[in-house]
Amino acid sequence: MKSHIFALTAFLLLIFYVDMVNAKPFSSCPHIGYLFHQSENVTLINVDGRTNHQGSITGTYDAVGFNDTDNYIYGLQNNNVVRIHNTFASEEIEIANLPEHNFTAGDVHNDQLYLYAKSEGIWAVDLATKTAAQILKAEHASYNLSDLAIHPTGTLYALGNSKNIHRFDLSGTLEENHLALSVSSGLKGVRDFSSQFFDADGMFFVIDSLSGEALFFHSLSPSSSVEDVSYSALSNFENVANTSDIARCNQAPLTLKGYDFGDAPNSYGTSLLSNGARHRVSSRLFLGLEPDADLLAQHFPLFDNNETGNDDQGITFTTATLSQGSTAFLNATVGGFANGHLSGWVDWNNDGYFDSGDEKVLDNIPLNEGSHTLTIDVPMDASISDAIWSRFRINEQLNISPTGEGGIGEVEDYPLSVTGFDTQESYVWFPSQGGFATLAFEDRWPFQDDYDFNDVVLKYRVGHIQETMTGKLSKLTIDIELQSYGGGYNNGFGIKLDGIPSSRIDTANSFIIINNKHHDGVLEMPVDPEDDAVLIFTSSLKQYFSSDCDNGFLRVDPDCELDMNERVTASMKVSFNTPIAYPEHLHPYLNPFIFAAPNDNHGFDSPPSRGLEIHLKNFSPTIKADQNLFTSEHDRSSNPSINCGVENSCESYQNENGIPFAILVPSDWKNPIEGKSILSAYPSIEDYISNDEEVDKVWFSQPEASKVYSLTDEE
């Protein structure tokens, strides 16, 4: 790792010149990090305590790493491999088969020194046998790397100066090893990430030597096909200018995040004094979107709304209330790279204690990283209350109790609402709870384009939450996933609720999660509170993905595999102020549409922005749609009024032959590849359209295989 040094305590560094006879290894796996400068200096950095002292040394070092096999630091000096002692003096080591390349990045793992040279490759130096072997070819080493770091699992990562995080698969032979993935970190500006390391729990720590900014990425997972590159920023370090590398024992955990406690009233065992449930927080294993630490236990009514991480979000129930005698579905989101066991308790009798017997609802459920659907049975005699407390704990070890200290993991407490049958809620899904429909748009409207219907393709699902007894609508849950993007323009995505005024949306309890990040503000600001509600997922779909395929297109070219790991998923939860009667013409799939992103001209002289909307055929636009676009160019809408949806009288968004500019398929669907018209990819759709959609109703299941993009083949 690059040259900086982390010190756990305020430690005064004394640098002396000492005979090599007196040189010794460093202490056994020290928590401090050793940050090396290009100016013959070294800095000790205490990541937890913020101490930072600097002193002079003899010589400069680069591509360094701490070897926990013998407690020495290894790296390069004048492009020669050296062993660095606890006095920071060094001795050169002769390495067989190591070429004289310009190595710019390195780290040590399991008695191996890994060295990277741009346009040359990666070499592994066996420190026991003092021999080197190339493990990555030059064709995979085209990145400007100031440092690299080895994950505890042995996977090599590097945050390049392009701000992309690279993950290399070095598990095979030289012929097999390759770049596994490269994903944007979202960081901006000119950077020099000269100091990078992993701790024992898989936290990836990085220092920018230009700004002193310190970041740690807590959700990297070598086994996942998609990396979560969310990070937290610490206060900037001083004395990090012109640094070349850092060395730190990767077996030493960072204690940045402390412990996680529960939130329930203290009678359940929450505070430390009551032997409260607690876990050491780590990116190795956690619940929810990111590890959540508490500075101290803050039990109800205070809760843990601290600023040190996302609060409880790892367990979600599919209904807002649980009903006596019912089976409740919940979703457990597990993060990290370790396997865990989930246990849960619910205080069904509401006596203020978790009984280890019949109130244990989940028992050692083995879970790994990802989202998992689980069920619990609600007793017929469960207390009816708005605040029945529950506790869920994930732990690496088995048989954890509702209180006491666990290992690495997390505890989350939730108040649950339990009702009798008369207020039970039920779900109605489109197309089904476990499946998706498909939305496909042509984004050139009102112009007629190639009709390949791959400009924007979304997997789409809507859940209607109703009061069982009244049938009234109380909530909506809407899930999307970006399947393909073959449009040159940038588009937003929204949904109009025909017949439901904006004033009925409970904005405080409505939200959206995009790529595991929470966002408030789902309701577009209406002109009038009684205007139909418009829900906005995003005004720019392109901000959430990048593709190296031609034109930046996503999954429309079967000959390009550079986009196969790009994923954009979102889930919107919409609550109403009070349950509402269903509007007569509200479709089960609502009224989805795309619109022009701000500052994107969409083929016009000036950007049409929000005024350009593209809906399904014979659906109504929103009040913000530019009515002047209808009947222009190739559009032949005869009734595109904003109220035509509730009046069931729309004649909109179609050309002179009745061909739409957007379609909804009630199942998974393979979109045409770039440049192939839907008429050639799905020949039977022509009869379907020309016969008022009364024949060939399953046209979407009969593609010409060579003209559609197959996600199943890709994955």
Short mmCIF file of C-alpha atoms in Angstrom, two decimals, residues 440-442 450-457 671-672 676-678:
data_model
loop_
_atom_site.label_atom_id
_atom_site.label_comp_id
_atom_site.label_asym_id
_atom_site.label_seq_id
_atom_site.Cartn_x
_atom_site.Cartn_y
_atom_site.Cartn_z
CA ALA A 440 -40.09 -0.15 -23.68
CA PHE A 441 -39.91 3.37 -25.10
CA GLU A 442 -38.92 5.13 -28.31
CA ASP A 450 -36.13 3.13 -36.07
CA TYR A 451 -38.83 1.56 -33.87
CA ASP A 452 -36.40 -0.83 -32.24
CA PHE A 453 -38.02 -0.11 -28.86
CA ASN A 454 -34.77 -0.30 -26.97
CA ASP A 455 -34.15 3.39 -26.28
CA VAL A 456 -35.31 2.89 -22.68
CA VAL A 457 -36.32 -0.58 -21.46
CA ASN A 671 -35.87 -6.16 -26.58
CA PRO A 672 -34.65 -5.86 -30.18
CA LYS A 676 -33.59 -3.90 -35.64
CA SER A 677 -37.20 -2.76 -35.86
CA ILE A 678 -39.69 -4.38 -33.53
#
